[in-house]
C-alpha cells in the first residue's frame, strides 16, 4: 500500500534523497541566479515606456528615442539568451536526477518486484522518476523561482504611486488565494490519478501475460468491461484535476488582464488629477502584469508540481 503523502512525509522523503543531489546544487544555484537577472531585465519594458513618454516625447528628441530603442533591443536580446540558458539548465538537471537515481531505482525494482501486488506496481518507481524528471525539465521550476520577485515589482508599483501599488497588491493577494485554492482542490484528484493509473496498467499487464487462459475460458469480454470501468474512473480523475487547474488558470489569466486595466484606470485618474505623468500609466500597467505573471504560470504548472511531489515522496520511501 502506498504511504500517506502528507507534507511531513514528503519532507522526510526529500531529506533521505538529499545526499544523492549534492552534485546538483550548483545547477540550482545557477538557475536561481539567472532567474534573478531575468526578473531584473523584465523591468525593461516598463522603464522603456516610462522614459519614452516622460523624456523622449516631451523633449521631441529623436536621438533620445533612438538611444532608448537600441538599449531596449540589447537588453531584450540578453534576456532571450538567458531564458534559453535557464531552460537548458533545467533540462540537464532533470537528466542529472535520472542519472543519480536510475541504478538505485532499478535495484529496488528487482528486489521488491516479487512482493508487488500487481505487475505495474513494481514499475511505479520508473514512472515516478520520469515524472520528477519531466517536471524539472519543464517550466514549473522557473515559475516557482520567479514567484519571490513579485515583491520587487509591487515595491516599484508603490514607488510610482501608492494608488497603483495598492491596486497591484490587491490583485496579488487574490492570485495568491487562488494558488492556495488550487493546491487544496487538486491534491485529492492527483492522488487518485496515480492510484488508478497503477490499477489500469496492472490490469493490462496481467491480461497480456495470461492471454491464452483468458481467451480459452471466454473471459475477454468480462475483463474488458472491468478494465473499462477502471479506465473510466481514471479518466474521471484526470478530468477533475484538469477542470480544477484549467479553470483556475483561466480565472487567473482573466484576473491579471483585469488588474492591468484597473492599474491603467488608476494611472489615468492620477494624470487627470495631475498627480502622475502619462508614462507612469503604461509603466504601472506593465509592472502590475509582470508582477502577477509568475502566479499564473505556477497555477498552470501546479498539476505537474503536485504529481512530481508525490512521485518524489514515493521514491524517498522506496530508496530509504
mmCIF file of C-alpha atoms in Angstrom:
data_model
loop_
_atom_site.group_PDB
_atom_site.id
_atom_site.type_symbol
_atom_site.label_atom_id
_atom_site.label_comp_id
_atom_site.label_asym_id
_atom_site.label_seq_id
_atom_site.Cartn_x
_atom_site.Cartn_y
_atom_site.Cartn_z
ATOM 1 C CA UNK A 1 0.000 0.000 0.000
ATOM 2 C CA UNK A 2 1.277 3.444 -0.858
ATOM 3 C CA UNK A 3 2.357 5.603 2.106
ATOM 4 C CA UNK A 4 0.353 8.614 3.128
ATOM 5 C CA UNK A 5 1.781 11.520 1.142
ATOM 6 C CA UNK A 6 1.321 14.385 3.578
ATOM 7 C CA UNK A 7 3.685 17.338 3.785
ATOM 8 C CA UNK A 8 5.791 15.930 6.646
ATOM 9 C CA UNK A 9 6.227 12.589 4.880
ATOM 10 C CA UNK A 10 7.271 14.347 1.682
ATOM 11 C CA UNK A 11 9.813 16.377 3.654
ATOM 12 C CA UNK A 12 11.281 13.295 5.342
ATOM 13 C CA UNK A 13 11.486 11.518 1.991
ATOM 14 C CA UNK A 14 13.197 14.506 0.416
ATOM 15 C CA UNK A 15 15.759 14.501 3.212
ATOM 16 C CA UNK A 16 16.505 10.849 2.523
ATOM 17 C CA UNK A 17 17.126 11.657 -1.118
ATOM 18 C CA UNK A 18 19.095 14.835 -0.441
ATOM 19 C CA UNK A 19 22.599 13.242 -0.326
ATOM 20 C CA UNK A 20 22.131 11.991 -3.892
ATOM 21 C CA UNK A 21 21.638 15.540 -5.133
ATOM 22 C CA UNK A 22 24.552 17.418 -3.618
ATOM 23 C CA UNK A 23 26.142 17.404 -7.070
ATOM 24 C CA UNK A 24 23.068 19.206 -8.442
ATOM 25 C CA UNK A 25 23.270 22.108 -6.005
ATOM 26 C CA UNK A 26 25.425 24.237 -8.282
ATOM 27 C CA UNK A 27 22.911 23.802 -11.088
ATOM 28 C CA UNK A 28 20.019 25.024 -8.959
ATOM 29 C CA UNK A 29 22.099 27.918 -7.650
ATOM 30 C CA UNK A 30 22.992 28.865 -11.220
ATOM 31 C CA UNK A 31 19.350 28.695 -12.313
ATOM 32 C CA UNK A 32 18.308 30.842 -9.357
ATOM 33 C CA UNK A 33 20.986 33.419 -10.216
ATOM 34 C CA UNK A 34 19.826 33.546 -13.820
ATOM 35 C CA UNK A 35 16.233 33.907 -12.610
ATOM 36 C CA UNK A 36 17.276 36.920 -10.534
ATOM 37 C CA UNK A 37 18.885 38.590 -13.556
ATOM 38 C CA UNK A 38 15.885 37.746 -15.747
ATOM 39 C CA UNK A 39 13.451 39.302 -13.298
ATOM 40 C CA UNK A 40 15.521 42.485 -13.224
ATOM 41 C CA UNK A 41 15.669 42.515 -17.033
ATOM 42 C CA UNK A 42 11.883 42.103 -17.081
ATOM 43 C CA UNK A 43 11.699 45.731 -15.946
ATOM 44 C CA UNK A 44 12.985 46.801 -19.373
ATOM 45 C CA UNK A 45 9.567 47.239 -20.966
ATOM 46 C CA UNK A 46 8.054 49.316 -18.181
ATOM 47 C CA UNK A 47 11.040 51.645 -17.827
ATOM 48 C CA UNK A 48 11.318 51.947 -21.610
ATOM 49 C CA UNK A 49 7.720 53.170 -21.837
ATOM 50 C CA UNK A 50 8.205 55.459 -18.851
ATOM 51 C CA UNK A 51 11.249 57.140 -20.416
ATOM 52 C CA UNK A 52 9.676 57.371 -23.859
ATOM 53 C CA UNK A 53 6.544 59.120 -22.588
ATOM 54 C CA UNK A 54 8.238 61.272 -19.938
ATOM 55 C CA UNK A 55 11.559 62.100 -21.642
ATOM 56 C CA UNK A 56 11.691 61.486 -25.391
ATOM 57 C CA UNK A 57 8.215 62.688 -26.391
ATOM 58 C CA UNK A 58 8.102 65.893 -24.258
ATOM 59 C CA UNK A 59 11.610 66.815 -25.472
ATOM 60 C CA UNK A 60 10.789 65.936 -29.110
ATOM 61 C CA UNK A 61 14.200 64.244 -29.178
ATOM 62 C CA UNK A 62 14.683 61.588 -31.834
ATOM 63 C CA UNK A 63 18.226 60.979 -30.549
ATOM 64 C CA UNK A 64 16.885 60.083 -27.101
ATOM 65 C CA UNK A 65 14.288 57.789 -28.643
ATOM 66 C CA UNK A 66 16.930 56.086 -30.794
ATOM 67 C CA UNK A 67 19.171 55.542 -27.795
ATOM 68 C CA UNK A 68 16.310 54.057 -25.771
ATOM 69 C CA UNK A 69 15.367 51.705 -28.608
ATOM 70 C CA UNK A 70 18.960 50.490 -29.009
ATOM 71 C CA UNK A 71 19.272 49.908 -25.268
ATOM 72 C CA UNK A 72 15.951 48.042 -25.172
ATOM 73 C CA UNK A 73 16.976 45.792 -28.080
ATOM 74 C CA UNK A 74 20.259 44.987 -26.331
ATOM 75 C CA UNK A 75 18.556 44.166 -23.029
ATOM 76 C CA UNK A 76 15.836 42.061 -24.668
ATOM 77 C CA UNK A 77 18.480 40.132 -26.599
ATOM 78 C CA UNK A 78 20.361 39.444 -23.375
ATOM 79 C CA UNK A 79 17.108 38.373 -21.735
ATOM 80 C CA UNK A 80 16.347 35.935 -24.564
ATOM 81 C CA UNK A 81 19.815 34.373 -24.264
ATOM 82 C CA UNK A 82 19.394 33.916 -20.516
ATOM 83 C CA UNK A 83 15.926 32.381 -20.988
ATOM 84 C CA UNK A 84 17.410 29.779 -23.338
ATOM 85 C CA UNK A 85 20.274 29.120 -20.923
ATOM 86 C CA UNK A 86 17.951 28.662 -17.944
ATOM 87 C CA UNK A 87 15.733 26.299 -19.925
ATOM 88 C CA UNK A 88 18.746 24.172 -20.860
ATOM 89 C CA UNK A 89 19.935 24.117 -17.258
ATOM 90 C CA UNK A 90 16.597 22.726 -16.078
ATOM 91 C CA UNK A 91 16.568 20.125 -18.854
ATOM 92 C CA UNK A 92 20.032 18.953 -17.803
ATOM 93 C CA UNK A 93 19.067 18.984 -14.123
ATOM 94 C CA UNK A 94 16.180 16.672 -14.950
ATOM 95 C CA UNK A 95 18.578 14.364 -16.762
ATOM 96 C CA UNK A 96 21.032 14.524 -13.850
ATOM 97 C CA UNK A 97 18.286 13.450 -11.445
ATOM 98 C CA UNK A 98 17.626 10.464 -13.679
ATOM 99 C CA UNK A 99 21.341 9.572 -13.758
ATOM 100 C CA UNK A 100 21.671 9.949 -9.981
ATOM 101 C CA UNK A 101 18.768 7.638 -9.151
ATOM 102 C CA UNK A 102 18.377 5.278 -12.128
ATOM 103 C CA UNK A 103 20.615 2.488 -10.793
ATOM 104 C CA UNK A 104 19.110 2.630 -7.294
ATOM 105 C CA UNK A 105 15.590 2.586 -8.716
ATOM 106 C CA UNK A 106 16.423 -0.402 -10.921
ATOM 107 C CA UNK A 107 17.928 -2.304 -7.987
ATOM 108 C CA UNK A 108 14.888 -1.522 -5.837
ATOM 109 C CA UNK A 109 12.549 -2.784 -8.558
ATOM 110 C CA UNK A 110 14.469 -6.045 -8.804
ATOM 111 C CA UNK A 111 14.482 -6.523 -5.010
ATOM 112 C CA UNK A 112 10.842 -5.619 -4.384
ATOM 113 C CA UNK A 113 9.224 -6.622 -7.677
ATOM 114 C CA UNK A 114 8.282 -10.084 -6.462
ATOM 115 C CA UNK A 115 6.441 -8.537 -3.489
ATOM 116 C CA UNK A 116 4.264 -6.252 -5.605
ATOM 117 C CA UNK A 117 0.550 -6.989 -5.625
ATOM 118 C CA UNK A 118 0.311 -6.063 -9.328
ATOM 119 C CA UNK A 119 2.989 -6.158 -12.043
ATOM 120 C CA UNK A 120 2.513 -2.443 -12.682
ATOM 121 C CA UNK A 121 3.244 -1.641 -9.021
ATOM 122 C CA UNK A 122 6.789 -2.890 -9.488
ATOM 123 C CA UNK A 123 7.286 -0.402 -12.327
ATOM 124 C CA UNK A 124 5.838 2.546 -10.418
ATOM 125 C CA UNK A 125 9.304 3.844 -9.384
ATOM 126 C CA UNK A 126 10.254 4.213 -13.063
ATOM 127 C CA UNK A 127 7.120 6.266 -13.692
ATOM 128 C CA UNK A 128 7.868 8.330 -10.579
ATOM 129 C CA UNK A 129 11.388 9.017 -11.789
ATOM 130 C CA UNK A 130 10.028 10.021 -15.204
ATOM 131 C CA UNK A 131 7.520 12.354 -13.531
ATOM 132 C CA UNK A 132 10.187 14.110 -11.473
ATOM 133 C CA UNK A 133 12.465 14.470 -14.498
ATOM 134 C CA UNK A 134 9.627 15.811 -16.667
ATOM 135 C CA UNK A 135 8.710 18.432 -14.068
ATOM 136 C CA UNK A 136 12.290 19.596 -13.616
ATOM 137 C CA UNK A 137 12.764 19.802 -17.382
ATOM 138 C CA UNK A 138 9.595 21.854 -17.895
ATOM 139 C CA UNK A 139 8.532 25.363 -16.972
ATOM 140 C CA UNK A 140 7.434 24.613 -13.422
ATOM 141 C CA UNK A 141 10.732 25.278 -11.596
ATOM 142 C CA UNK A 142 11.242 28.546 -13.461
ATOM 143 C CA UNK A 143 7.765 29.733 -12.427
ATOM 144 C CA UNK A 144 8.475 28.865 -8.786
ATOM 145 C CA UNK A 145 11.812 30.703 -8.866
ATOM 146 C CA UNK A 146 10.094 33.782 -10.270
ATOM 147 C CA UNK A 147 7.422 33.902 -7.550
ATOM 148 C CA UNK A 148 9.507 35.659 -4.839
ATOM 149 C CA UNK A 149 10.240 38.509 -7.264
ATOM 150 C CA UNK A 150 6.627 39.631 -7.055
ATOM 151 C CA UNK A 151 7.698 41.708 -4.056
ATOM 152 C CA UNK A 152 10.144 43.716 -6.180
ATOM 153 C CA UNK A 153 7.528 44.594 -8.788
ATOM 154 C CA UNK A 154 4.981 45.524 -6.139
ATOM 155 C CA UNK A 155 7.558 47.733 -4.415
ATOM 156 C CA UNK A 156 8.241 49.560 -7.693
ATOM 157 C CA UNK A 157 4.482 49.984 -8.212
ATOM 158 C CA UNK A 158 4.284 51.643 -4.783
ATOM 159 C CA UNK A 159 7.292 53.799 -5.724
ATOM 160 C CA UNK A 160 5.401 55.049 -8.770
ATOM 161 C CA UNK A 161 2.342 55.897 -6.673
ATOM 162 C CA UNK A 162 0.542 54.446 -3.664
ATOM 163 C CA UNK A 163 -2.726 54.027 -5.603
ATOM 164 C CA UNK A 164 -1.005 51.964 -8.291
ATOM 165 C CA UNK A 165 0.780 49.913 -5.643
ATOM 166 C CA UNK A 166 -2.415 49.210 -3.679
ATOM 167 C CA UNK A 167 -4.245 48.133 -6.828
ATOM 168 C CA UNK A 168 -1.463 45.713 -7.725
ATOM 169 C CA UNK A 169 -1.259 44.454 -4.132
ATOM 170 C CA UNK A 170 -4.965 43.610 -4.019
ATOM 171 C CA UNK A 171 -4.576 41.675 -7.265
ATOM 172 C CA UNK A 172 -1.555 39.821 -5.879
ATOM 173 C CA UNK A 173 -3.480 38.804 -2.756
ATOM 174 C CA UNK A 174 -6.345 37.474 -4.878
ATOM 175 C CA UNK A 175 -3.986 35.457 -7.068
ATOM 176 C CA UNK A 176 -2.137 34.008 -4.074
ATOM 177 C CA UNK A 177 -5.518 32.946 -2.676
ATOM 178 C CA UNK A 178 -6.264 31.239 -5.989
ATOM 179 C CA UNK A 179 -2.913 29.436 -5.776
ATOM 180 C CA UNK A 180 -3.766 28.113 -2.311
ATOM 181 C CA UNK A 181 -7.196 27.060 -3.598
ATOM 182 C CA UNK A 182 -5.549 25.218 -6.486
ATOM 183 C CA UNK A 183 -3.369 23.265 -4.053
ATOM 184 C CA UNK A 184 -6.344 22.343 -1.871
ATOM 185 C CA UNK A 185 -8.629 21.243 -4.690
ATOM 186 C CA UNK A 186 -6.097 19.439 -6.899
ATOM 187 C CA UNK A 187 -4.333 17.296 -4.278
ATOM 188 C CA UNK A 188 -7.059 14.588 -3.871
ATOM 189 C CA UNK A 189 -7.511 14.180 -7.633
ATOM 190 C CA UNK A 190 -3.760 13.923 -8.189
ATOM 191 C CA UNK A 191 -3.501 11.112 -5.648
ATOM 192 C CA UNK A 192 -6.359 9.206 -7.258
ATOM 193 C CA UNK A 193 -4.776 9.580 -10.708
ATOM 194 C CA UNK A 194 -1.587 7.839 -9.578
ATOM 195 C CA UNK A 195 -3.507 5.007 -7.894
ATOM 196 C CA UNK A 196 -5.875 4.443 -10.809
ATOM 197 C CA UNK A 197 -3.036 4.595 -13.328
ATOM 198 C CA UNK A 198 -1.328 1.769 -11.468
ATOM 199 C CA UNK A 199 -4.547 -0.274 -11.437
ATOM 200 C CA UNK A 200 -5.265 0.156 -15.160
ATOM 201 C CA UNK A 201 -1.694 -0.635 -16.163
ATOM 202 C CA UNK A 202 -1.642 -3.645 -13.846
ATOM 203 C CA UNK A 203 -4.827 -4.989 -15.393
ATOM 204 C CA UNK A 204 -3.396 -4.604 -18.880
ATOM 205 C CA UNK A 205 -0.133 -6.362 -17.985
ATOM 206 C CA UNK A 206 -1.957 -9.211 -16.230
ATOM 207 C CA UNK A 207 -4.324 -9.723 -19.154
ATOM 208 C CA UNK A 208 -1.445 -9.738 -21.608
ATOM 209 C CA UNK A 209 0.566 -12.263 -19.603
ATOM 210 C CA UNK A 210 -2.454 -14.551 -19.275
ATOM 211 C CA UNK A 211 -3.869 -14.001 -22.758
ATOM 212 C CA UNK A 212 -4.090 -17.728 -23.601
ATOM 213 C CA UNK A 213 -6.077 -18.531 -20.461
ATOM 214 C CA UNK A 214 -8.331 -15.512 -20.897
ATOM 215 C CA UNK A 215 -9.195 -16.421 -24.482
ATOM 216 C CA UNK A 216 -9.563 -20.136 -23.758
ATOM 217 C CA UNK A 217 -12.100 -19.537 -20.975
ATOM 218 C CA UNK A 218 -14.006 -16.813 -22.798
ATOM 219 C CA UNK A 219 -13.133 -14.171 -20.200
ATOM 220 C CA UNK A 220 -12.156 -11.431 -22.640
ATOM 221 C CA UNK A 221 -15.485 -9.641 -22.540
ATOM 222 C CA UNK A 222 -15.685 -9.581 -18.746
ATOM 223 C CA UNK A 223 -12.068 -8.453 -18.363
ATOM 224 C CA UNK A 224 -12.634 -5.772 -20.974
ATOM 225 C CA UNK A 225 -15.592 -4.417 -19.006
ATOM 226 C CA UNK A 226 -13.615 -4.468 -15.761
ATOM 227 C CA UNK A 227 -10.702 -2.674 -17.383
ATOM 228 C CA UNK A 228 -13.021 -0.132 -18.984
ATOM 229 C CA UNK A 229 -14.548 0.603 -15.560
ATOM 230 C CA UNK A 230 -11.082 1.345 -14.186
ATOM 231 C CA UNK A 231 -10.285 3.382 -17.286
ATOM 232 C CA UNK A 232 -13.457 5.413 -16.772
ATOM 233 C CA UNK A 233 -12.519 6.198 -13.164
ATOM 234 C CA UNK A 234 -9.034 7.156 -14.303
ATOM 235 C CA UNK A 235 -10.367 9.495 -16.972
ATOM 236 C CA UNK A 236 -12.808 10.997 -14.471
ATOM 237 C CA UNK A 237 -9.937 11.743 -12.067
ATOM 238 C CA UNK A 238 -7.903 13.228 -14.919
ATOM 239 C CA UNK A 239 -10.847 15.387 -15.916
ATOM 240 C CA UNK A 240 -11.402 16.540 -12.336
ATOM 241 C CA UNK A 241 -7.776 17.596 -11.959
ATOM 242 C CA UNK A 242 -7.784 19.290 -15.367
ATOM 243 C CA UNK A 243 -11.023 21.113 -14.544
ATOM 244 C CA UNK A 244 -9.543 22.480 -11.327
ATOM 245 C CA UNK A 245 -6.189 23.612 -12.691
ATOM 246 C CA UNK A 246 -7.544 24.675 -16.073
ATOM 247 C CA UNK A 247 -10.445 26.623 -14.597
ATOM 248 C CA UNK A 248 -8.339 28.392 -12.007
ATOM 249 C CA UNK A 249 -5.623 29.082 -14.583
ATOM 250 C CA UNK A 250 -8.183 30.726 -16.873
ATOM 251 C CA UNK A 251 -9.597 32.707 -13.963
ATOM 252 C CA UNK A 252 -6.100 33.834 -13.031
ATOM 253 C CA UNK A 253 -5.335 34.943 -16.575
ATOM 254 C CA UNK A 254 -8.559 36.973 -16.810
ATOM 255 C CA UNK A 255 -7.974 38.463 -13.367
ATOM 256 C CA UNK A 256 -4.466 39.536 -14.376
ATOM 257 C CA UNK A 257 -5.793 41.227 -17.513
ATOM 258 C CA UNK A 258 -8.493 42.932 -15.462
ATOM 259 C CA UNK A 259 -5.927 44.120 -12.967
ATOM 260 C CA UNK A 260 -3.808 45.540 -15.785
ATOM 261 C CA UNK A 261 -6.816 47.546 -16.958
ATOM 262 C CA UNK A 262 -7.558 48.704 -13.410
ATOM 263 C CA UNK A 263 -3.979 49.910 -12.999
ATOM 264 C CA UNK A 264 -4.344 51.793 -16.285
ATOM 265 C CA UNK A 265 -7.544 53.362 -14.987
ATOM 266 C CA UNK A 266 -5.874 54.297 -11.685
ATOM 267 C CA UNK A 267 -2.960 55.855 -13.555
ATOM 268 C CA UNK A 268 -5.323 57.785 -15.830
ATOM 269 C CA UNK A 269 -7.158 59.118 -12.773
ATOM 270 C CA UNK A 270 -3.857 60.285 -11.297
ATOM 271 C CA UNK A 271 -2.927 62.006 -14.566
ATOM 272 C CA UNK A 272 -6.310 63.715 -14.692
ATOM 273 C CA UNK A 273 -5.745 64.978 -11.163
ATOM 274 C CA UNK A 274 -2.193 65.968 -12.171
ATOM 275 C CA UNK A 275 -0.602 63.649 -9.613
ATOM 276 C CA UNK A 276 1.290 61.440 -12.100
ATOM 277 C CA UNK A 277 2.798 61.556 -15.576
ATOM 278 C CA UNK A 278 1.478 59.789 -18.661
ATOM 279 C CA UNK A 279 4.462 57.417 -18.673
ATOM 280 C CA UNK A 280 3.547 56.172 -15.220
ATOM 281 C CA UNK A 281 0.245 54.845 -16.582
ATOM 282 C CA UNK A 282 1.915 52.484 -19.061
ATOM 283 C CA UNK A 283 4.812 51.595 -16.753
ATOM 284 C CA UNK A 284 2.497 50.790 -13.842
ATOM 285 C CA UNK A 285 0.288 48.614 -16.033
ATOM 286 C CA UNK A 286 3.237 46.620 -17.361
ATOM 287 C CA UNK A 287 4.731 46.231 -13.881
ATOM 288 C CA UNK A 288 1.461 45.023 -12.377
ATOM 289 C CA UNK A 289 1.011 42.486 -15.165
ATOM 290 C CA UNK A 290 4.601 41.263 -14.809
ATOM 291 C CA UNK A 291 4.264 41.004 -11.030
ATOM 292 C CA UNK A 292 1.353 38.582 -11.327
ATOM 293 C CA UNK A 293 2.616 36.562 -14.303
ATOM 294 C CA UNK A 294 4.608 34.080 -12.121
ATOM 295 C CA UNK A 295 1.454 33.230 -10.159
ATOM 296 C CA UNK A 296 -0.400 32.482 -13.388
ATOM 297 C CA UNK A 297 2.453 30.252 -14.585
ATOM 298 C CA UNK A 298 2.648 28.495 -11.220
ATOM 299 C CA UNK A 299 -1.054 27.644 -11.316
ATOM 300 C CA UNK A 300 -0.713 26.404 -14.912
ATOM 301 C CA UNK A 301 2.093 24.056 -13.792
ATOM 302 C CA UNK A 302 0.502 23.105 -10.472
ATOM 303 C CA UNK A 303 -0.741 19.738 -11.660
ATOM 304 C CA UNK A 304 2.771 18.718 -12.675
ATOM 305 C CA UNK A 305 4.146 20.046 -9.400
ATOM 306 C CA UNK A 306 1.676 18.034 -7.335
ATOM 307 C CA UNK A 307 2.382 14.849 -9.293
ATOM 308 C CA UNK A 308 6.163 15.363 -9.064
ATOM 309 C CA UNK A 309 5.932 15.994 -5.322
ATOM 310 C CA UNK A 310 4.056 12.737 -4.764
ATOM 311 C CA UNK A 311 6.486 10.877 -7.006
ATOM 312 C CA UNK A 312 9.393 12.338 -5.034
ATOM 313 C CA UNK A 313 7.843 11.145 -1.774
ATOM 314 C CA UNK A 314 7.348 7.611 -3.117
ATOM 315 C CA UNK A 315 10.926 7.491 -4.361
ATOM 316 C CA UNK A 316 12.123 8.641 -0.952
ATOM 317 C CA UNK A 317 10.159 5.857 0.744
ATOM 318 C CA UNK A 318 11.405 3.250 -1.756
ATOM 319 C CA UNK A 319 15.080 4.178 -1.544
ATOM 320 C CA UNK A 320 15.097 4.667 2.222
#
